[in-house]
Amino acid sequence: MAGGGPSIGSYSPLTGFVFIFNLIVGAGALTIPHAFANVGLIYGSVALSTLASVSYVTATFMIEAIAGVNALKRRARELGLHASNGDEKRPMDELSDSDDGDGDAHTEFVPLMVANEMELAEMAELLFNHRGIVAFYACITVYLYGDLAIYAVAVPKSLREIICPRPSADAIVWECSDKFNSSDLYRLFVVLFGLLLGPFTFGHVHKTRTLQLVSTVIRHASFGLMIVLAIIGIARGHGRSVADVVSYEKPANVATFFGVCIYSFMCHHSVPGLVAPITDKSKVGVVLASAFMDVYTLNFKDYPVHAFGYFLSLFPVFTLSASFPLICITLRENIRHLASSMIESTPTSDATPSTGLYGFLESNMYALVALLPPLVVAFFTEDVSMLVGFTGAYAGLGIQWIVPTFLVFCLRRRLAAEWKQMHPMEVAVTRPGTPAARGNKNRFASPFAHQAWLYMVLGFSLVSVVLITITHGMH
């Protein structure tokens, strides 16, 4: 990876499923039941199925793009060229991290694999033109910083509400003890949140494996408990009647539901970094398929068994705390690659590496740049509603649907061009995206290979932007 970084490590497909599952099944997923109930059973089911399917399609696009970019880098290395997008080709400074052929799907001219770690930024710089790269960096920076700020606010706020309950709905600041009011307690939790989870930002996602495994157990226990308690409540006649639920329809709320689902299904920004360490790459498709602001757990806050109520109230704390390091590491590596691409190549210095505080700051600068701004925002404000609306809708939509679609579109065109260059005497290819045009047999290719899927995803993206904009206008 450009700019270096921690060693990648490896883990099984099951562990890879845990990482991606933890990214998806967080507090965002718990906003779906409330939004679903406000839309109605029929409209909600159709919208939820559609959005989940489109998100899975774009996730397979990401896997194809990872394999293709690795192939282009290997091809460029064999030719002794830099695999940058553009007419000029320079000597290649950075080679692939591994020459290991295990897990490769070979073609006649290049192996396609997902064995080497990379980030979205590296893929975008290889495949996009200048305007596309600028748009990509703007989108992912806004989304990831906004996401981290939301997490850094939500976890301390949830802990404060549990330890020092709000006396009334309109209370802004209230006394918790002789030494702390609610605002002081919140800021204390922000500091503790940063101290406990911040160190993970300086390592690799592999280092958070224990945290992810524990979080997955808690998530499954929480969901199982919520399902059991909900069934008991329905059996006792609590809540709305079945007839009322079936007959209720309010399509005007579909736009809000779209925004909630887009935010909930987001995992695409971290897929490149999470997939590379999986040992058995043939299971990647299964991993993705398996993984796929009122919060549902608040319905159980006043449950008669107080232990259940407290456990479920802490669910967002567990989920967001486990996801925070993953997103922080993703942002760190994208910032690292942006910086390395902006700095011109210079002769290697023989100077002794810096030590002490300066040496620490120099070697961990990107991690600090990713970690500190969200914590500073969280320390000085509890209101991130604007960030939720913007990052969860527009920037999130760009990362989840638009970027993967354009990545795979540009990749297929690039592979077609490479194939034509290698086989100039063969019959001209027909159009980008077809097997003939790609000129390879890529077992990591998306099953949604037809060009129509790309246009369909872009069409859904446009519709979603319109619906989200309408929703924001109404509020």
Coordinates of C-alpha atoms in Angstrom, one line a residue:
M1 CA 0.0 0.0 0.0
A2 CA 1.1 3.5 -0.7
G3 CA 2.7 5.0 2.2
G4 CA 3.3 1.8 4.0
G5 CA 1.2 0.9 7.0
P6 CA 0.7 -2.0 9.4
S7 CA 1.1 -5.5 8.3
I8 CA -2.1 -7.0 7.0
G9 CA -2.4 -10.3 8.9
S10 CA -5.1 -12.8 8.0
Y11 CA -8.3 -14.4 9.2
S12 CA -10.9 -16.9 8.2
P13 CA -14.0 -16.3 6.1
L14 CA -16.0 -16.6 9.3
T15 CA -14.0 -13.8 10.9
G16 CA -14.4 -11.7 7.7
F17 CA -18.2 -12.2 8.0
V18 CA -18.0 -11.0 11.6
F19 CA -16.2 -7.8 10.6
I20 CA -18.7 -7.0 7.8
F21 CA -21.7 -8.1 9.9
N22 CA -20.6 -5.7 12.6
L23 CA -20.4 -2.8 10.2
I24 CA -23.9 -3.4 8.9
V25 CA -25.8 -4.5 12.0
G26 CA -25.2 -1.5 14.2
A27 CA -27.4 1.3 15.5
G28 CA -28.3 2.2 11.9
A29 CA -30.0 -1.2 11.4
L30 CA -32.1 -0.5 14.6
T31 CA -33.6 2.6 13.0
I32 CA -35.3 0.4 10.3
P33 CA -38.2 -1.0 12.5
H34 CA -39.5 2.5 13.3
A35 CA -39.2 3.7 9.8
F36 CA -40.7 0.4 8.5
A37 CA -43.7 0.8 10.8
N38 CA -44.3 4.4 9.5
V39 CA -44.3 3.3 5.9
G40 CA -46.5 0.2 6.1
L41 CA -46.0 -3.5 5.6
I42 CA -46.4 -3.7 1.8
Y43 CA -44.4 -0.5 0.9
G44 CA -41.8 -1.2 3.6
S45 CA -41.2 -4.8 2.4
V46 CA -40.8 -3.8 -1.2
A47 CA -38.5 -0.9 -0.4
L48 CA -36.4 -2.8 2.0
S49 CA -36.0 -5.8 -0.4
T50 CA -35.1 -3.5 -3.2
L51 CA -32.6 -1.4 -1.3
A52 CA -30.9 -4.5 0.2
S53 CA -30.6 -6.1 -3.2
V54 CA -29.1 -3.0 -4.8
S55 CA -26.6 -2.7 -1.9
Y56 CA -25.6 -6.3 -2.4
V57 CA -25.1 -5.7 -6.1
T58 CA -22.7 -2.8 -5.5
A59 CA -20.9 -4.9 -2.9
T60 CA -20.1 -7.5 -5.6
F61 CA -19.0 -4.6 -7.8
M62 CA -16.5 -3.8 -5.1
I63 CA -15.1 -7.3 -5.0
E64 CA -14.7 -7.3 -8.8
A65 CA -13.0 -3.9 -8.7
I66 CA -10.5 -5.1 -6.0
A67 CA -9.5 -8.2 -8.0
G68 CA -9.2 -6.1 -11.2
V69 CA -7.1 -3.4 -9.6
N70 CA -4.8 -6.0 -8.2
A71 CA -4.5 -7.5 -11.7
L72 CA -3.7 -4.1 -13.2
K73 CA -1.0 -3.5 -10.6
R74 CA 0.5 -6.9 -11.2
R75 CA 0.4 -6.3 -14.9
A76 CA 2.1 -2.9 -14.5
R77 CA 4.8 -4.4 -12.3
E78 CA 5.6 -7.0 -14.9
L79 CA 6.0 -4.3 -17.5
G80 CA 8.0 -2.1 -15.1
L81 CA 5.4 0.7 -15.4
H82 CA 3.4 2.7 -12.9
A83 CA -0.3 1.7 -13.0
S84 CA -1.7 5.2 -12.9
N85 CA -4.6 6.4 -14.9
G86 CA -3.5 8.6 -17.7
D87 CA -1.2 8.8 -20.8
E88 CA 2.1 9.1 -18.9
K89 CA 3.6 6.0 -17.5
R90 CA 6.4 6.3 -14.9
P91 CA 8.6 3.7 -13.2
M92 CA 6.7 2.0 -10.5
D93 CA 7.7 2.9 -7.0
E94 CA 5.3 0.6 -5.1
L95 CA 4.9 -3.0 -6.0
S96 CA 2.3 -5.4 -4.8
D97 CA 2.7 -6.6 -1.3
S98 CA 2.8 -10.3 -2.2
D99 CA 3.9 -12.5 -5.0
D100 CA 2.0 -15.4 -3.6
G101 CA -0.1 -17.0 -6.3
D102 CA -2.5 -18.8 -3.9
G103 CA -6.0 -17.8 -4.5
D104 CA -5.3 -16.2 -7.9
A105 CA -7.7 -16.6 -10.8
H106 CA -5.3 -16.6 -13.7
T107 CA -6.0 -15.1 -17.2
E108 CA -3.9 -15.3 -20.3
F109 CA -2.3 -11.9 -19.4
V110 CA -2.8 -11.2 -15.8
P111 CA -3.9 -12.9 -12.5
L112 CA -7.0 -11.6 -10.8
M113 CA -6.9 -11.8 -7.0
V114 CA -8.0 -10.1 -3.8
A115 CA -5.0 -11.1 -1.8
N116 CA -3.3 -7.7 -1.5
E117 CA -4.7 -5.0 0.7
M118 CA -5.8 -1.7 -0.7
E119 CA -8.2 1.1 0.1
L120 CA -10.9 2.8 -2.0
A121 CA -8.5 5.8 -2.5
E122 CA -5.9 3.6 -4.3
M123 CA -8.6 2.1 -6.5
A124 CA -10.0 5.5 -7.4
E125 CA -6.6 7.0 -8.2
L126 CA -5.9 4.0 -10.6
L127 CA -9.3 4.1 -12.4
F128 CA -10.8 7.6 -12.2
N129 CA -9.7 10.8 -14.1
H130 CA -8.9 14.0 -12.2
R131 CA -12.4 15.2 -11.7
G132 CA -13.5 11.7 -10.6
I133 CA -10.7 11.6 -8.0
V134 CA -11.6 15.0 -6.6
A135 CA -15.3 14.0 -6.3
F136 CA -14.3 10.7 -4.7
Y137 CA -12.1 12.3 -2.0
A138 CA -14.7 14.9 -1.2
C139 CA -17.4 12.2 -0.9
I140 CA -15.5 9.7 1.3
T141 CA -13.9 12.4 3.5
V142 CA -17.2 14.0 4.3
Y143 CA -18.9 10.6 4.9
L144 CA -16.2 9.1 7.1
Y145 CA -15.5 12.2 9.2
G146 CA -19.2 12.7 9.6
D147 CA -19.8 9.0 10.5
L148 CA -17.0 9.1 13.1
A149 CA -18.3 12.3 14.6
I150 CA -21.8 10.8 14.9
Y151 CA -20.3 7.7 16.6
A152 CA -18.2 9.8 19.0
V153 CA -21.4 11.7 20.0
A154 CA -23.8 8.8 20.2
V155 CA -21.8 6.5 22.5
P156 CA -21.1 9.0 25.2
K157 CA -24.6 10.4 24.9
S158 CA -26.1 6.9 25.3
L159 CA -24.0 6.1 28.3
R160 CA -24.9 9.4 30.0
E161 CA -28.7 8.8 29.4
I162 CA -28.4 5.4 31.1
I163 CA -26.3 6.5 34.1
C164 CA -27.9 9.9 34.5
P165 CA -31.4 9.8 33.0
R166 CA -32.9 12.9 31.5
P167 CA -35.6 14.2 34.0
S168 CA -37.9 15.5 31.2
A169 CA -37.9 15.5 27.4
D170 CA -37.2 19.2 27.2
A171 CA -34.3 19.2 29.6
I172 CA -31.0 20.5 28.1
V173 CA -28.6 20.4 31.1
W174 CA -29.5 18.8 34.4
E175 CA -27.7 17.8 37.6
C176 CA -26.3 14.3 37.9
S177 CA -24.4 14.7 41.2
D178 CA -22.8 17.3 43.4
K179 CA -19.7 17.3 41.1
F180 CA -21.1 16.7 37.6
N181 CA -24.0 18.0 35.6
S182 CA -25.2 16.2 32.4
S183 CA -22.8 18.2 30.1
D184 CA -19.8 17.5 32.3
L185 CA -20.6 13.8 32.3
Y186 CA -21.0 13.7 28.6
R187 CA -17.6 15.3 28.0
L188 CA -16.0 12.9 30.4
F189 CA -17.4 10.0 28.4
V190 CA -16.1 11.5 25.2
V191 CA -12.6 11.6 26.6
L192 CA -12.9 8.0 27.9
F193 CA -14.3 6.9 24.5
G194 CA -11.3 8.4 22.7
L195 CA -8.8 6.9 25.2
L196 CA -10.3 3.4 25.0
L197 CA -10.9 3.1 21.3
G198 CA -8.4 5.6 19.9
P199 CA -5.4 3.2 20.2
F200 CA -7.0 0.8 17.7
T201 CA -6.7 3.5 15.1
F202 CA -2.9 3.0 15.1
G203 CA -3.0 -0.7 14.1
H204 CA -4.7 -2.8 11.5
V205 CA -8.3 -4.0 11.4
H206 CA -6.8 -7.5 12.3
K207 CA -5.9 -6.1 15.7
T208 CA -9.6 -5.5 16.5
R209 CA -10.6 -9.1 15.9
T210 CA -11.2 -9.8 19.6
L211 CA -13.4 -6.7 19.9
Q212 CA -15.3 -7.7 16.8
L213 CA -15.9 -11.2 18.0
V214 CA -17.2 -10.0 21.4
S215 CA -19.4 -7.4 19.7
T216 CA -20.9 -10.1 17.4
V217 CA -21.9 -12.2 20.4
I218 CA -23.5 -9.2 22.0
R219 CA -25.3 -8.3 18.8
H220 CA -26.8 -11.8 18.3
A221 CA -27.8 -12.0 22.0
S222 CA -29.5 -8.6 21.7
F223 CA -31.4 -9.4 18.5
G224 CA -32.4 -12.8 19.9
L225 CA -33.6 -11.1 23.1
M226 CA -35.5 -8.4 21.3
I227 CA -37.3 -11.0 19.1
V228 CA -38.3 -13.1 22.1
L229 CA -39.6 -10.1 24.0
A230 CA -41.4 -8.8 21.0
I231 CA -43.1 -12.2 20.5
I232 CA -44.1 -12.3 24.1
G233 CA -45.5 -8.7 23.8
I234 CA -47.5 -9.6 20.7
A235 CA -48.9 -12.8 22.4
R236 CA -50.1 -10.6 25.3
G237 CA -51.8 -8.2 23.1
H238 CA -49.4 -5.3 23.5
G239 CA -48.9 -2.8 20.8
R240 CA -50.9 -2.4 17.6
S241 CA -53.2 -5.2 16.4
V242 CA -52.2 -7.4 13.5
A243 CA -55.1 -6.1 11.4
D244 CA -54.0 -2.5 12.0
V245 CA -50.4 -3.3 11.0
V246 CA -51.4 -5.0 7.8
S247 CA -53.9 -2.3 6.8
Y248 CA -51.6 0.7 7.6
E249 CA -50.1 2.2 4.5
K250 CA -48.4 5.6 4.2
P251 CA -46.3 5.9 1.0
A252 CA -45.4 9.5 1.8
N253 CA -42.9 8.1 4.4
V254 CA -41.1 6.0 1.8
A255 CA -38.5 8.8 1.2
T256 CA -37.5 8.8 4.9
F257 CA -37.3 5.0 4.8
F258 CA -34.9 5.2 1.8
G259 CA -32.6 7.4 3.8
V260 CA -32.6 5.1 6.8
C261 CA -31.9 2.0 4.7
I262 CA -29.1 3.6 2.8
Y263 CA -27.4 4.5 6.0
S264 CA -28.1 1.1 7.5
F265 CA -26.7 -1.0 4.7
M266 CA -23.4 0.9 4.5
C267 CA -20.2 -1.2 4.6
H268 CA -18.7 -0.6 1.1
H269 CA -16.1 2.0 2.3
S270 CA -14.3 -0.7 4.4
V271 CA -14.8 -3.7 2.1
P272 CA -11.4 -3.4 0.4
G273 CA -9.5 -3.5 3.7
L274 CA -11.7 -6.2 5.3
V275 CA -11.7 -8.7 2.3
A276 CA -8.0 -8.8 1.6
P277 CA -7.0 -10.7 4.9
I278 CA -9.6 -13.4 4.3
T279 CA -7.7 -16.6 3.8
D280 CA -10.2 -18.5 1.5
K281 CA -11.2 -16.0 -1.1
S282 CA -13.7 -18.4 -2.7
K283 CA -16.0 -17.7 0.3
V284 CA -16.1 -13.9 -0.3
G285 CA -19.4 -13.9 -2.0
V286 CA -21.0 -16.0 0.7
V287 CA -19.6 -13.7 3.4
L288 CA -21.2 -10.7 1.7
A289 CA -24.5 -12.4 1.2
S290 CA -24.7 -13.5 4.8
A291 CA -23.8 -10.1 6.2
F292 CA -26.4 -8.4 4.5
M293 CA -33.7 8.4 14.6
D294 CA -35.8 6.2 16.8
V295 CA -33.9 3.1 17.8
Y296 CA -35.7 -0.2 18.3
T297 CA -33.9 -1.0 21.6
L298 CA -35.5 2.0 23.2
N299 CA -38.8 0.2 23.1
F300 CA -37.4 -2.1 25.8
K301 CA -36.0 0.6 28.1
D302 CA -38.8 0.3 30.6
Y303 CA -39.2 -3.5 30.4
P304 CA -40.1 -4.9 33.9
V305 CA -36.9 -7.0 34.0
H306 CA -34.5 -4.1 34.4
A307 CA -31.5 -6.2 33.4
F308 CA -33.0 -6.7 30.0
G309 CA -33.8 -3.1 29.6
Y310 CA -30.2 -1.9 30.5
F311 CA -28.6 -4.6 28.3
L312 CA -30.7 -3.5 25.3
S313 CA -30.2 0.2 26.0
L314 CA -26.4 -0.5 25.8
F315 CA -26.7 -2.2 22.4
P316 CA -25.9 1.0 20.5
V317 CA -22.8 1.5 22.7
F318 CA -21.5 -2.0 21.9
T319 CA -22.2 -1.7 18.2
L320 CA -20.8 1.8 17.5
S321 CA -17.8 1.1 19.7
A322 CA -16.9 -1.9 17.6
S323 CA -17.4 -0.1 14.3
F324 CA -15.5 3.1 15.3
P325 CA -12.0 1.6 14.9
L326 CA -12.8 0.0 11.6
I327 CA -14.0 3.3 10.1
C328 CA -11.2 5.2 11.7
I329 CA -8.6 2.8 10.1
T330 CA -10.4 3.1 6.7
L331 CA -10.2 6.9 6.9
R332 CA -6.5 6.8 8.0
E333 CA -5.5 4.7 5.1
N334 CA -7.4 6.8 2.6
I335 CA -5.7 9.9 4.0
R336 CA -2.4 8.2 3.8
H337 CA -2.8 7.4 0.2
L338 CA -4.0 10.9 -0.6
A339 CA -0.9 12.4 1.0
S340 CA 1.4 9.9 -0.7
S341 CA -0.1 10.7 -4.1
M342 CA 0.3 14.5 -3.5
I343 CA 4.0 14.2 -2.5
E344 CA 6.4 13.9 -5.4
S345 CA 8.9 11.1 -5.3
T346 CA 12.1 12.1 -3.6
P347 CA 15.4 10.2 -3.1
T348 CA 15.4 8.0 0.0
S349 CA 16.9 9.8 2.9
D350 CA 19.6 8.1 5.0
A351 CA 18.7 10.3 8.0
T352 CA 18.1 8.5 11.3
P353 CA 14.4 8.2 12.0
S354 CA 13.1 10.7 14.5
T355 CA 12.5 9.6 18.1
G356 CA 10.5 10.8 21.0
L357 CA 7.3 12.8 20.7
Y358 CA 8.2 14.1 17.2
G359 CA 9.0 10.6 16.0
F360 CA 5.6 9.4 17.3
L361 CA 3.8 12.2 15.6
E362 CA 5.6 11.7 12.3
S363 CA 4.9 7.9 12.2
N364 CA 1.3 8.2 13.4
M365 CA 0.3 11.5 11.8
Y366 CA -2.4 9.9 9.6
A367 CA -4.0 8.1 12.5
L368 CA -4.1 11.3 14.5
V369 CA -5.6 13.3 11.6
A370 CA -8.4 10.6 11.3
L371 CA -9.0 10.3 15.0
L372 CA -8.8 13.8 16.6
P373 CA -11.3 15.9 14.5
P374 CA -14.4 13.7 15.3
L375 CA -13.5 13.7 19.0
V376 CA -13.1 17.4 19.0
V377 CA -16.5 17.9 17.3
A378 CA -18.1 15.5 19.8
F379 CA -16.5 17.2 22.8
F380 CA -17.9 20.6 21.9
T381 CA -21.4 19.6 20.7
E382 CA -24.0 17.0 21.2
D383 CA -26.1 18.0 18.2
V384 CA -25.0 16.2 15.0
S385 CA -28.4 16.1 13.3
M386 CA -27.1 18.0 10.3
L387 CA -24.3 15.5 9.9
V388 CA -26.7 12.6 10.2
G389 CA -28.8 14.0 7.4
F390 CA -26.0 14.9 5.1
T391 CA -23.5 12.0 5.6
G392 CA -26.2 9.3 5.8
A393 CA -27.9 10.5 2.7
Y394 CA -25.9 12.2 0.0
A395 CA -22.3 11.2 0.9
G396 CA -23.4 7.8 2.0
L397 CA -25.3 7.2 -1.2
G398 CA -22.2 8.2 -3.2
I399 CA -20.0 5.7 -1.4
Q400 CA -22.5 2.9 -1.3
W401 CA -23.9 2.9 -4.8
I402 CA -22.3 5.5 -7.1
V403 CA -18.6 4.9 -6.4
P404 CA -18.6 1.1 -6.7
T405 CA -20.6 1.4 -10.0
F406 CA -18.2 3.8 -11.6
L407 CA -15.2 1.8 -10.3
V408 CA -16.4 -1.4 -12.0
F409 CA -17.4 0.5 -15.1
C410 CA -13.9 2.1 -15.5
L411 CA -12.2 -1.2 -14.6
R412 CA -14.0 -3.2 -17.3
R413 CA -13.0 -0.6 -19.9
R414 CA -9.4 -0.6 -18.6
L415 CA -9.2 -4.4 -18.8
A416 CA -10.7 -4.4 -22.3
A417 CA -8.0 -1.9 -23.4
E418 CA -5.3 -4.1 -21.9
W419 CA -6.7 -7.1 -23.7
K420 CA -6.8 -5.3 -27.0
Q421 CA -3.2 -4.2 -26.5
M422 CA -2.1 -7.8 -25.8
H423 CA -4.1 -9.2 -28.7
P424 CA -4.2 -6.6 -31.5
M425 CA -4.8 -9.1 -34.2
E426 CA -7.9 -10.6 -32.7
V427 CA -11.4 -9.6 -33.5
A428 CA -12.3 -6.2 -32.0
V429 CA -14.3 -6.3 -28.8
T430 CA -17.9 -5.3 -28.9
R431 CA -18.5 -3.2 -25.8
P432 CA -17.1 -2.8 -22.3
G433 CA -18.5 -5.1 -19.7
T434 CA -18.9 -8.2 -21.8
P435 CA -16.8 -11.3 -21.2
A436 CA -15.1 -10.8 -24.6
A437 CA -14.4 -7.2 -23.8
R438 CA -12.9 -8.0 -20.4
G439 CA -10.8 -10.7 -22.1
N440 CA -10.5 -12.8 -18.9
K441 CA -12.1 -15.3 -16.7
N442 CA -12.4 -13.6 -13.3
R443 CA -13.9 -15.8 -10.6
F444 CA -14.3 -12.7 -8.5
A445 CA -16.3 -10.9 -11.1
S446 CA -19.8 -9.7 -10.1
P447 CA -22.6 -12.0 -11.3
F448 CA -24.3 -8.8 -12.4
A449 CA -22.0 -8.4 -15.3
H450 CA -24.4 -6.9 -17.9
Q451 CA -24.1 -3.2 -18.5
A452 CA -27.8 -2.8 -17.7
W453 CA -27.1 -3.5 -14.0
L454 CA -24.8 -0.4 -13.9
Y455 CA -27.4 1.8 -15.4
M456 CA -30.1 0.4 -13.1
V457 CA -27.9 1.2 -10.0
L458 CA -27.3 4.7 -11.2
G459 CA -31.0 5.1 -11.9
F460 CA -31.9 4.0 -8.4
S461 CA -29.2 6.4 -7.1
L462 CA -30.9 9.3 -8.9
V463 CA -34.3 8.4 -7.6
S464 CA -32.9 8.1 -4.0
V465 CA -31.3 11.5 -4.2
V466 CA -34.6 13.0 -5.3
L467 CA -36.6 11.3 -2.5
I468 CA -34.0 12.2 0.1
T469 CA -34.0 15.9 -1.1
I470 CA -37.8 15.9 -0.9
T471 CA -37.7 14.6 2.7
H472 CA -35.2 17.2 3.8
G473 CA -37.3 19.9 2.1
M474 CA -40.4 18.8 4.1
H475 CA -38.4 19.0 7.4

